[in-house]
Short mmCIF file of C-alpha atoms in Angstrom, two decimals:
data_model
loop_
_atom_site.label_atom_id
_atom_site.label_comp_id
_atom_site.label_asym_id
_atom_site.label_seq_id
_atom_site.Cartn_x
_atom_site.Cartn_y
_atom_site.Cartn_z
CA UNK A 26 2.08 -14.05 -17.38
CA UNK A 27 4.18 -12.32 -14.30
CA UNK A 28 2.02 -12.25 -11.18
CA UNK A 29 2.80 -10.92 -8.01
CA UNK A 30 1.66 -11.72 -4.04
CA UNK A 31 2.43 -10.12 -1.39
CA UNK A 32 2.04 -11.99 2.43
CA UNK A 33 2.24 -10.45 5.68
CA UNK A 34 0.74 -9.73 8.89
CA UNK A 35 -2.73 -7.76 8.46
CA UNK A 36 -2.16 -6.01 11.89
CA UNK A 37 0.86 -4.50 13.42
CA UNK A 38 1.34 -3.10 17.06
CA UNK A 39 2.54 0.87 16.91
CA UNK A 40 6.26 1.42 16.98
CA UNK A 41 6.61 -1.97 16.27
CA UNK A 42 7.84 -3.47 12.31
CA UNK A 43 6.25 -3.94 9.11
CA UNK A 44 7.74 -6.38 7.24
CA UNK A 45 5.70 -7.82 3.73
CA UNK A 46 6.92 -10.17 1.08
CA UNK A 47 6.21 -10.00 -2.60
CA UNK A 48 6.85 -13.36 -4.06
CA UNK A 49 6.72 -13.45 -7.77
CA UNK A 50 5.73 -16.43 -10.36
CA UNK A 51 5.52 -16.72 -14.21
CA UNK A 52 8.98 -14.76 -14.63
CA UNK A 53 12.18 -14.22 -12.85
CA UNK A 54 12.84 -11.31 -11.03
CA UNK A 55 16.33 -11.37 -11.96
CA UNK A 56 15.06 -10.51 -15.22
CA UNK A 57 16.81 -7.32 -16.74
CA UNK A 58 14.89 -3.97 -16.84
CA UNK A 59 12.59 -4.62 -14.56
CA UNK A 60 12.71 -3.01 -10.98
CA UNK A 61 10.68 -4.46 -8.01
CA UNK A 62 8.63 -1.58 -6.47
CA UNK A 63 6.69 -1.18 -3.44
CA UNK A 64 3.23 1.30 -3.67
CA UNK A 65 0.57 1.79 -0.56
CA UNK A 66 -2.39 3.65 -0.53
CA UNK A 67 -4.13 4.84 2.41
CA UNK A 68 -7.73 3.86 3.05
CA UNK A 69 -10.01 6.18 0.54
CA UNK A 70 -6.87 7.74 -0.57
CA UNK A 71 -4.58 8.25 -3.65
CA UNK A 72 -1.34 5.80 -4.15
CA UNK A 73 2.49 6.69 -2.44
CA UNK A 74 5.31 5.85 -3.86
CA UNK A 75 7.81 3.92 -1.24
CA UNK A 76 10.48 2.90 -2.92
CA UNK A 77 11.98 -0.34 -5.58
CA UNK A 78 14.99 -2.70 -5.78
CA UNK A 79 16.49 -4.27 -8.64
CA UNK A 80 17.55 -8.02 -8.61
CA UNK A 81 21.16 -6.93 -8.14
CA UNK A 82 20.18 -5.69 -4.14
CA UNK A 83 20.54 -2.00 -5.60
CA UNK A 84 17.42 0.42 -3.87
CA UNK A 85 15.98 3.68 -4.23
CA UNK A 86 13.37 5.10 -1.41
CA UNK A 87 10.70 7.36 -1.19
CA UNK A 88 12.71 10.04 0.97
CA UNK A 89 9.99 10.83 3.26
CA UNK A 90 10.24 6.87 4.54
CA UNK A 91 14.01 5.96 3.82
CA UNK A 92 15.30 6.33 7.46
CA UNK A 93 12.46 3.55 8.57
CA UNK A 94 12.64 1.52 5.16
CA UNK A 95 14.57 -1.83 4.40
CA UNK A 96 14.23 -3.17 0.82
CA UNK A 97 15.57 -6.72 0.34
CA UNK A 98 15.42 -9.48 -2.61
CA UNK A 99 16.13 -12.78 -2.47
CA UNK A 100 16.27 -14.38 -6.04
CA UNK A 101 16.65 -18.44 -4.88
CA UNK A 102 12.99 -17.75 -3.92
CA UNK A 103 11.97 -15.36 -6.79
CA UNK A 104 10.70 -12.94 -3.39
CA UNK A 105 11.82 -9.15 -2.34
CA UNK A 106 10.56 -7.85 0.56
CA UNK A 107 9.53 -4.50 2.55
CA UNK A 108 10.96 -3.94 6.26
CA UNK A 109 9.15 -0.72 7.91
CA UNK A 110 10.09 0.62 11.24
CA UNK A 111 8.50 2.53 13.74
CA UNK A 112 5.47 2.26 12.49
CA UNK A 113 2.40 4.62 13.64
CA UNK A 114 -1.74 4.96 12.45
CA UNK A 115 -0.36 7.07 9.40
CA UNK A 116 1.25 3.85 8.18
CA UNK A 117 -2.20 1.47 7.51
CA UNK A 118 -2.65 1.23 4.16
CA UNK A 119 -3.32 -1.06 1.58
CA UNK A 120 0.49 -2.55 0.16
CA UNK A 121 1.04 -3.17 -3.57
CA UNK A 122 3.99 -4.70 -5.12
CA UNK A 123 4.32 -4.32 -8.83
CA UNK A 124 6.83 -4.76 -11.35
CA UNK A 125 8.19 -1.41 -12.94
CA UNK A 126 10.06 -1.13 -16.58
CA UNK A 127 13.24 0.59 -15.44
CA UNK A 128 13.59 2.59 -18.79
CA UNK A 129 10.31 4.01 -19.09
CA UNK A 130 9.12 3.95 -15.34
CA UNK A 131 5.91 2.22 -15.86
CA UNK A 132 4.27 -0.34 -13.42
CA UNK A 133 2.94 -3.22 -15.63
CA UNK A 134 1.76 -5.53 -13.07
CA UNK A 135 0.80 -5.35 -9.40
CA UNK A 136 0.03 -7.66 -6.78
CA UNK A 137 -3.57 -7.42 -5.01
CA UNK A 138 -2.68 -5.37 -2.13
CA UNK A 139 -2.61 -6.47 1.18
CA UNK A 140 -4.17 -4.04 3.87
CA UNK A 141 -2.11 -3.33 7.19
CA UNK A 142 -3.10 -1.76 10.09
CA UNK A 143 -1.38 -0.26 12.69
CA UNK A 144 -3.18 -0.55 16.14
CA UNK A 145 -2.57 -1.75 19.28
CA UNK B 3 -1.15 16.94 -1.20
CA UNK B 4 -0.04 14.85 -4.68
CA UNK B 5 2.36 16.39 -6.85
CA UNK B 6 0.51 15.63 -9.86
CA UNK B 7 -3.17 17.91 -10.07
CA UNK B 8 -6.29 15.58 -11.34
CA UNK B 9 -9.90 16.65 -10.89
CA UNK B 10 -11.38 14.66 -7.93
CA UNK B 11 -14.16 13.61 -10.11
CA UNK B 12 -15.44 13.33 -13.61
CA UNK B 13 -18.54 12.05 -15.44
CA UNK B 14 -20.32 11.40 -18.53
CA UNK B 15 -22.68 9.13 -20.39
CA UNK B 16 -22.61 6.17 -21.86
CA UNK B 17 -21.44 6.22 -25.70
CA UNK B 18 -19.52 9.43 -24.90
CA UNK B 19 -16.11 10.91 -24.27
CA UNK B 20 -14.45 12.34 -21.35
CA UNK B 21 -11.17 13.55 -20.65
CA UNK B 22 -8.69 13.76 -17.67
CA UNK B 23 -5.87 15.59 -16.72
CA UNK B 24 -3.09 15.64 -15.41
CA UNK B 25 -1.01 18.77 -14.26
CA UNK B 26 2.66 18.93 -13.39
CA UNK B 27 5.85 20.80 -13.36
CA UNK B 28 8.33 20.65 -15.83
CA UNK B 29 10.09 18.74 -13.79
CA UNK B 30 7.91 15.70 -14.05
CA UNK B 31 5.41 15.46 -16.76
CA UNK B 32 6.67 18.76 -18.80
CA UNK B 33 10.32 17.46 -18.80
CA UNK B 34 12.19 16.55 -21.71
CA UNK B 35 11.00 12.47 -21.34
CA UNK B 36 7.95 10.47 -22.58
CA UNK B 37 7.63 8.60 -19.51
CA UNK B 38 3.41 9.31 -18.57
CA UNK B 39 1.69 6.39 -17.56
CA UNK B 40 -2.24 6.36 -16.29
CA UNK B 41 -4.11 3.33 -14.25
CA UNK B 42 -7.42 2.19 -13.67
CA UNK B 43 -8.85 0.88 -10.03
CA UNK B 44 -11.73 -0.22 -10.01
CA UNK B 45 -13.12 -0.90 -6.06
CA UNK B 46 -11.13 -3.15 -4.17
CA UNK B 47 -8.63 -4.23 -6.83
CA UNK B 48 -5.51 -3.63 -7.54
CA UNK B 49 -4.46 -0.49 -10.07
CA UNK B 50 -4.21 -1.76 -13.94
CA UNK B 51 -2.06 -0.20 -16.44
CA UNK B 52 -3.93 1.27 -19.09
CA UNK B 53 -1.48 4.23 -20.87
CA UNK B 54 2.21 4.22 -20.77
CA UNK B 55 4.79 6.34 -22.44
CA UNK B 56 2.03 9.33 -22.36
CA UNK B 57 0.17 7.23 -25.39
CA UNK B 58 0.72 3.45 -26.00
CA UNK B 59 -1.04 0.95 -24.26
CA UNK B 60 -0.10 -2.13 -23.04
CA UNK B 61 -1.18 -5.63 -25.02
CA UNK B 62 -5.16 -6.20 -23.37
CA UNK B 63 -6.26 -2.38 -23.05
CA UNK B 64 -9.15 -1.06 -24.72
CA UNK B 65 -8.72 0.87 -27.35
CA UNK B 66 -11.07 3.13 -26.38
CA UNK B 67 -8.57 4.49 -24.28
CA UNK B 68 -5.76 6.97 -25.65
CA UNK B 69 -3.55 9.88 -23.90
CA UNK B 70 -1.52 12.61 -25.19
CA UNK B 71 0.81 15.36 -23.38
CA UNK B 72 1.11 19.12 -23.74
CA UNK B 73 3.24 21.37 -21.36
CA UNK B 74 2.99 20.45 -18.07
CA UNK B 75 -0.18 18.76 -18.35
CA UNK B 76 -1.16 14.60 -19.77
CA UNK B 77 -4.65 13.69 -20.72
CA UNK B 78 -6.23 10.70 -20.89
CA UNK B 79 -9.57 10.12 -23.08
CA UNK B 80 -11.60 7.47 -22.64
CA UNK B 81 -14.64 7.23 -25.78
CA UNK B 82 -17.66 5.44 -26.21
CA UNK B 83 -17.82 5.34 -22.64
CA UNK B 84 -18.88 2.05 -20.87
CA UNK B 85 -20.61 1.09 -17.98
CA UNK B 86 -17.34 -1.14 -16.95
CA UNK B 87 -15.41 2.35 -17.22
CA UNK B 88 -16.20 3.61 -13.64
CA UNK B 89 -13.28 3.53 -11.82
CA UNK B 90 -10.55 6.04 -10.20
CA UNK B 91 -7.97 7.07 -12.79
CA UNK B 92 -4.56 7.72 -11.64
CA UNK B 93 -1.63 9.10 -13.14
CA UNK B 94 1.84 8.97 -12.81
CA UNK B 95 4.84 10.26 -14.45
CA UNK B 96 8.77 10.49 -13.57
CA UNK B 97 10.11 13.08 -11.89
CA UNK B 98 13.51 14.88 -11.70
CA UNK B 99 12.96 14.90 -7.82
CA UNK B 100 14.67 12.81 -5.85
CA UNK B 101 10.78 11.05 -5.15
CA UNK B 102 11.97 8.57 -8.46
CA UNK B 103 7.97 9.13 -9.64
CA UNK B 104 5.52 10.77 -8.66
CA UNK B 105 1.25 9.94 -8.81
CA UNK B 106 -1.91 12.49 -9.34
CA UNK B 107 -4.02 12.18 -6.46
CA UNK B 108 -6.66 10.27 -8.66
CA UNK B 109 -9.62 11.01 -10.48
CA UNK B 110 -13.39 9.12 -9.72
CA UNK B 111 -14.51 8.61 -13.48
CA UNK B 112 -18.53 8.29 -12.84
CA UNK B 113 -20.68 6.74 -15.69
CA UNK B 114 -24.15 8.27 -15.63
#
């Protein structure tokens, strides 16, 4: 069974960097048809797409976050990971990874979230 | 704003059936593609995968769950509602756009 876990810090300073890692067990993420997909959801809101990568380093961003996003895998550890810039308030959420078919665009298993806030 | 339209809430009692929907564009859930999905969240926990491909469901989800698509707009049913069954219900389908997919803005299921 494919589980995912994501680590980070809980709390980052404005204009300062996000950065979370999604390390994956029970599978390989260089597994084909599978993309690796980042979700957040704002407190007692509905979930945002940000954006996936596939084992090959290849990445597709929500458009409204590309400029600050960095996507990044690293398959000797079975981990991908999220880099956001700039941050601000707007940007606490809870963070998801999940694992996405890439044929039918369906997200078939998630990590637990982790919750980051943005405050100084 | 989401792109996709769900009711904010929805309830019903135990033993029944409720529906929710899910309204688009043609250029997500009305295009030419199967690719609907719907998830369950319960409080605090992470979203599960309960309908893919507008109706199959993944091995471990209750039958008592089924969707179906028509136009611009996916349903899910749940029957012989449950207790367990309150949750938010989210949707999600792929979109044309250049957004890659694209999620209703969730739907409070409330079991009376």
């Amino acid at each position: 069974q494919v589980q995912l876990q994501e680590s980070g810090p809980g709390l980052v300073k404005p204009s300062e960097t996000l950065s979370l890692t999604c390390t994956v067990s029970g599978g390989s993420i260089s597994s084909a048809g599978y993309y690796w997909s980042w979700i957040r959801q704002h407190p007692e809101k509905g979930l945002e797409w940000i954006g996936y990568i596939y084992h090959s380093g290849n990445t597709y961003s929500n458009p409204s976050l590309k400029s600050r996003l960095t996507l990044s895998v690293d398959t000797s550890k079975n981990q991908f990971s999220l880099k956001l810039s700039s941050v601000t308030a707007a940007d606490t959420a809870v963070y998801y990874c999940a694992r996405e078919d890439s044929g039918a665009w369906y997200l078939d298993h998630w990590g637990q979230g982790t919750l980051v806030t943005v405050s100084s | 704003q989401s792109a996709l339209t769900q009711p904010a809430s929805v309830s019903g009692s135990p033993g029944q059936s409720i529906t929710i929907s899910c309204t688009g564009t043609s250029s997500d859930v009305g295009g030419h593609h199967n690719h609907v999905s719907w998830y369950q969240q319960h409080p605090g926990k992470a979203p599960k995968l309960i309908i893919y491909d507008v109706s199959s469901r993944p091995s471990g989800a209750s039958n008592r769950f089924s969707g179906s698509k028509s136009g611009n707009t996916a349903s899910l049913t749940i029957s012989r509602l449950q207790a367990e069954d309150e949750a938010h219900y989210y949707c999600v389908s792929y979109t044309t756009t250049n957004t890659h997919v694209v999620f209703g803005g969730g739907t409070k299921l409330t079991v009376l």
